[in-house]
PDB file of C-alpha atoms in Angstrom:
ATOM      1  CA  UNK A  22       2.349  37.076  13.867  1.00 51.00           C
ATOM      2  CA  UNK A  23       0.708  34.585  15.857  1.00 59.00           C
ATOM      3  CA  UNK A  24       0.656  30.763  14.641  1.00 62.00           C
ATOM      4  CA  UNK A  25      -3.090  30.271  14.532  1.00 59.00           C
ATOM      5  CA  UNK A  26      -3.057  34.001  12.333  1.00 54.00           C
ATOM      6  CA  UNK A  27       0.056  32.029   9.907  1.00 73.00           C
ATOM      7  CA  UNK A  28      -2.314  29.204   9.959  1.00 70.00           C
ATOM      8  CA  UNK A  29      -5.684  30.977   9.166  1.00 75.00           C
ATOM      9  CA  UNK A  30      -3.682  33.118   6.382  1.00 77.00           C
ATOM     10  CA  UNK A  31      -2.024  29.658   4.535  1.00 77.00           C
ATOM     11  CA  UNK A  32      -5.968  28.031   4.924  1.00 76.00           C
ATOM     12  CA  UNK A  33      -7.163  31.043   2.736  1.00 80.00           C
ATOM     13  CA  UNK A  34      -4.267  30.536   0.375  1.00 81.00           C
ATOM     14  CA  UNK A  35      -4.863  26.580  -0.093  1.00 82.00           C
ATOM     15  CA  UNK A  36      -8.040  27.865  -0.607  1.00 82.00           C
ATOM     16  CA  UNK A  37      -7.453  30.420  -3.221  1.00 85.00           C
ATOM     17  CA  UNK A  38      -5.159  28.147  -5.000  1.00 84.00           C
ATOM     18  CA  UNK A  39      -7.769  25.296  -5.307  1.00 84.00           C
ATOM     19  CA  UNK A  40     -10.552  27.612  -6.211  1.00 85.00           C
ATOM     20  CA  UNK A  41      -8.058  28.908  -8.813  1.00 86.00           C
ATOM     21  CA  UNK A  42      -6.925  25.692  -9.957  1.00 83.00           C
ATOM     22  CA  UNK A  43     -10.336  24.164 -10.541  1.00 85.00           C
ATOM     23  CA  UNK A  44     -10.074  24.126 -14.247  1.00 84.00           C
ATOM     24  CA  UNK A  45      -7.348  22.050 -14.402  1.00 84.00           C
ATOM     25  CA  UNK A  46      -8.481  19.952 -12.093  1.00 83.00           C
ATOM     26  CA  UNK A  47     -11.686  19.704 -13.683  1.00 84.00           C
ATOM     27  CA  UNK A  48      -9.902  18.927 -17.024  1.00 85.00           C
ATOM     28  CA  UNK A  49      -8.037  16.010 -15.558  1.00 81.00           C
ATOM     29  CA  UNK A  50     -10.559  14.310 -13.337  1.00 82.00           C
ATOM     30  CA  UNK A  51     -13.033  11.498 -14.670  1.00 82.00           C
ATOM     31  CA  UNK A  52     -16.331  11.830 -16.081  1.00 82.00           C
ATOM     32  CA  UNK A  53     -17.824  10.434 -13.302  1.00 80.00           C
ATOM     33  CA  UNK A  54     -16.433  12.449 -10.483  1.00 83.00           C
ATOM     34  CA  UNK A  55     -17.795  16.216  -9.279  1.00 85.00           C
ATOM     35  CA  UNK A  56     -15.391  18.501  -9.443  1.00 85.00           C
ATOM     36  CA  UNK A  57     -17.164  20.691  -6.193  1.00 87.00           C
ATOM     37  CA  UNK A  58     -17.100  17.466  -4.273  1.00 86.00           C
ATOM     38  CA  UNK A  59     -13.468  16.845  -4.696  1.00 86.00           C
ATOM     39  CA  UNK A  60     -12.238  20.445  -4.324  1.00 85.00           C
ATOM     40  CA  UNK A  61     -14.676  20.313  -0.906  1.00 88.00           C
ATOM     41  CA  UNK A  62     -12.981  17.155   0.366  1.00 87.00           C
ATOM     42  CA  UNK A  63      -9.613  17.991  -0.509  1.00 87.00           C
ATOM     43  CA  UNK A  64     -10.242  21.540   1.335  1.00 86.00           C
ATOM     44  CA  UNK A  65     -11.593  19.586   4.446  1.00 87.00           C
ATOM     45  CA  UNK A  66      -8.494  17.234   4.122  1.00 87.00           C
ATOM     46  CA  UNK A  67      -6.143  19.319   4.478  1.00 85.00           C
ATOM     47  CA  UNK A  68      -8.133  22.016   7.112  1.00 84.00           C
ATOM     48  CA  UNK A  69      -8.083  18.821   9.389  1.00 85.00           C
ATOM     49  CA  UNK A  70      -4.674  18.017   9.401  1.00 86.00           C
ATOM     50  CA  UNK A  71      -2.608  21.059  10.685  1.00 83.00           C
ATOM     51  CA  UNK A  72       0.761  19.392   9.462  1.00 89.00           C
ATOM     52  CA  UNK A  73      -0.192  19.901   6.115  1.00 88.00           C
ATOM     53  CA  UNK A  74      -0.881  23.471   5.917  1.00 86.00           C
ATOM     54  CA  UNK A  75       3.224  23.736   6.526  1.00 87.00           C
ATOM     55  CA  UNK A  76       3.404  21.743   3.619  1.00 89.00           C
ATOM     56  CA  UNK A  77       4.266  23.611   0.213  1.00 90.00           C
ATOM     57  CA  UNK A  78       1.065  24.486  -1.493  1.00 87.00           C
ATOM     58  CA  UNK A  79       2.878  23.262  -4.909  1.00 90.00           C
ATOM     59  CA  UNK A  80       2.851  20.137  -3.742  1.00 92.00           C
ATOM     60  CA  UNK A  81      -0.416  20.270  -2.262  1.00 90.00           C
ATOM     61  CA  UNK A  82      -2.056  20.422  -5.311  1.00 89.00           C
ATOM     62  CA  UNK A  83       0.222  18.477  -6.828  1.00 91.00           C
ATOM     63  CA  UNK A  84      -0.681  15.520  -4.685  1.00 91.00           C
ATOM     64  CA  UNK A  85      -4.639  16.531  -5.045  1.00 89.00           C
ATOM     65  CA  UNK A  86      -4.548  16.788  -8.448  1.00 89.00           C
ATOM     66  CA  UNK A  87      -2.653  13.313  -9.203  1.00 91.00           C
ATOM     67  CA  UNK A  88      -5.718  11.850  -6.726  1.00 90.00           C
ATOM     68  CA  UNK A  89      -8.555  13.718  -9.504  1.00 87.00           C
ATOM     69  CA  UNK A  90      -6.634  12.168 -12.475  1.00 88.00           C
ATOM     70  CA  UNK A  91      -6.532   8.706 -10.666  1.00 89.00           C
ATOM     71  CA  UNK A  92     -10.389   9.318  -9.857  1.00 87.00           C
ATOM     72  CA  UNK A  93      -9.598   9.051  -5.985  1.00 88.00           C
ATOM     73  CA  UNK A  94     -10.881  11.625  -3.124  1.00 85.00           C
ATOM     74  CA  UNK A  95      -8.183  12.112  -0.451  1.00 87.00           C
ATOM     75  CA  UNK A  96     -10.624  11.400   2.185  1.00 78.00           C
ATOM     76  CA  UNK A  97      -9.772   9.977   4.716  1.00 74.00           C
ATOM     77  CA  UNK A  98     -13.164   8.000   5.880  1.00 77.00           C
ATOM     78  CA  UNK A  99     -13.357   6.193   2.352  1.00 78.00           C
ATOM     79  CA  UNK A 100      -9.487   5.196   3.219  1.00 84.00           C
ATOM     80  CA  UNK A 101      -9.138   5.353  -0.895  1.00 89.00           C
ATOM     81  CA  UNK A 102      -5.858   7.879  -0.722  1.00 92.00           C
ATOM     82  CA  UNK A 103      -4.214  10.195   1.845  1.00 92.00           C
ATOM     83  CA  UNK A 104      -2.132  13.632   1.487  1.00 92.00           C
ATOM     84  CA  UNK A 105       0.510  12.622   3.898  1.00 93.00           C
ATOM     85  CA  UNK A 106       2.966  15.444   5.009  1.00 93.00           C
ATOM     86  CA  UNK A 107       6.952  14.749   4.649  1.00 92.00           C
ATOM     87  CA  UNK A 108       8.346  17.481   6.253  1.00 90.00           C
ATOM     88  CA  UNK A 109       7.031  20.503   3.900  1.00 91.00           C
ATOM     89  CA  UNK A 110       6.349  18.423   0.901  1.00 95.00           C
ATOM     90  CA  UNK A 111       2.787  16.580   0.654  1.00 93.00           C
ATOM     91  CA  UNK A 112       2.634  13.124  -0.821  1.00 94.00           C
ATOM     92  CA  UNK A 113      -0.176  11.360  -2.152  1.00 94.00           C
ATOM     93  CA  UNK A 114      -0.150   7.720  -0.733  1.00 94.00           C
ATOM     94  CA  UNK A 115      -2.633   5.341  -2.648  1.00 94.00           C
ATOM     95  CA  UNK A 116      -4.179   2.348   0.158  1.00 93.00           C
ATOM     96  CA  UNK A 117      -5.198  -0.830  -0.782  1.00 91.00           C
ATOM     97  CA  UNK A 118      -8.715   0.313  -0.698  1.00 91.00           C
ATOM     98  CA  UNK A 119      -7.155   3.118  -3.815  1.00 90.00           C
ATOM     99  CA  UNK A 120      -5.991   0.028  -5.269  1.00 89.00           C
ATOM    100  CA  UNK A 121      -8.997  -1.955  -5.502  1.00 89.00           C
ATOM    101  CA  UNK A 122     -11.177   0.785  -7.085  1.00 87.00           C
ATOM    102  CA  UNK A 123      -8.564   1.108  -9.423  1.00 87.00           C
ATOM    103  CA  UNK A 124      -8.429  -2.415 -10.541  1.00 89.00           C
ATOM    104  CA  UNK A 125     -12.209  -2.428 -10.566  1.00 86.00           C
ATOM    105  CA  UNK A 126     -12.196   0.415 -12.900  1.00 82.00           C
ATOM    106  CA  UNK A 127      -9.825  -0.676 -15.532  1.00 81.00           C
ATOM    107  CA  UNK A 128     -12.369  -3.138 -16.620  1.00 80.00           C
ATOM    108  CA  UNK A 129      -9.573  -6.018 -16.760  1.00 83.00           C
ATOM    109  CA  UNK A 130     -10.578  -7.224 -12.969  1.00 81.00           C
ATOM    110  CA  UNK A 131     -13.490  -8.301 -12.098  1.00 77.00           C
ATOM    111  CA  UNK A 132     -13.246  -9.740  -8.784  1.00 77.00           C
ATOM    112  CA  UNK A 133     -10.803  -9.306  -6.220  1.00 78.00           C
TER     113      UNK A 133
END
């Protein structure tokens, strides 16, 4: 099998799992986020960077699911959070930006 057929096959499968983990995600994420918004930009995400699609999807969604339950999107133009691959695990890495809009929303900051 060729690697851009591997790669198209574990795209569908991220996508599959997402699709199929929605409720859960939906469950954990705050009021004020979209749940189709965050699936989409977690999908994009992780389309964009090849080196995670050899990551394990377990801890794919792992690391876009703890993002939804801190109320960040892993994109990558906001520079909130990143899924960064280690090898074939996927971490979620919180920036300073992540940081800030978490402060802000606890309600016990208000200015940085």
């Amino acid at each position: 099998m060729s690697k851009a057929m591997t790669q198209a096959n574990k795209k569908r499968s991220i996508h599959a799992l997402i699709e199929k983990s929605k409720s859960e995600i939906s469950r954990a994420i705050p009021k004020h986020m979209d749940i189709e918004k965050l699936t989409r930009v977690a999908l994009t995400t992780i389309k964009q960077n090849s080196k995670l699609l050899s990551c394990s999807e377990t801890s794919l969604i792992a690391s876009v699911m703890q993002a939804s339950q801190l109320g960040l999107q892993v994109d990558s133009n906001l520079g909130y959070a990143y899924l960064v691959p280690y090898g074939t695990e996927c971490t979620l890495i919180v920036r300073y930006k992540g940081l800030i809009k978490l402060a802000r929303n606890s309600g016990d900051v208000t200015m940085i």
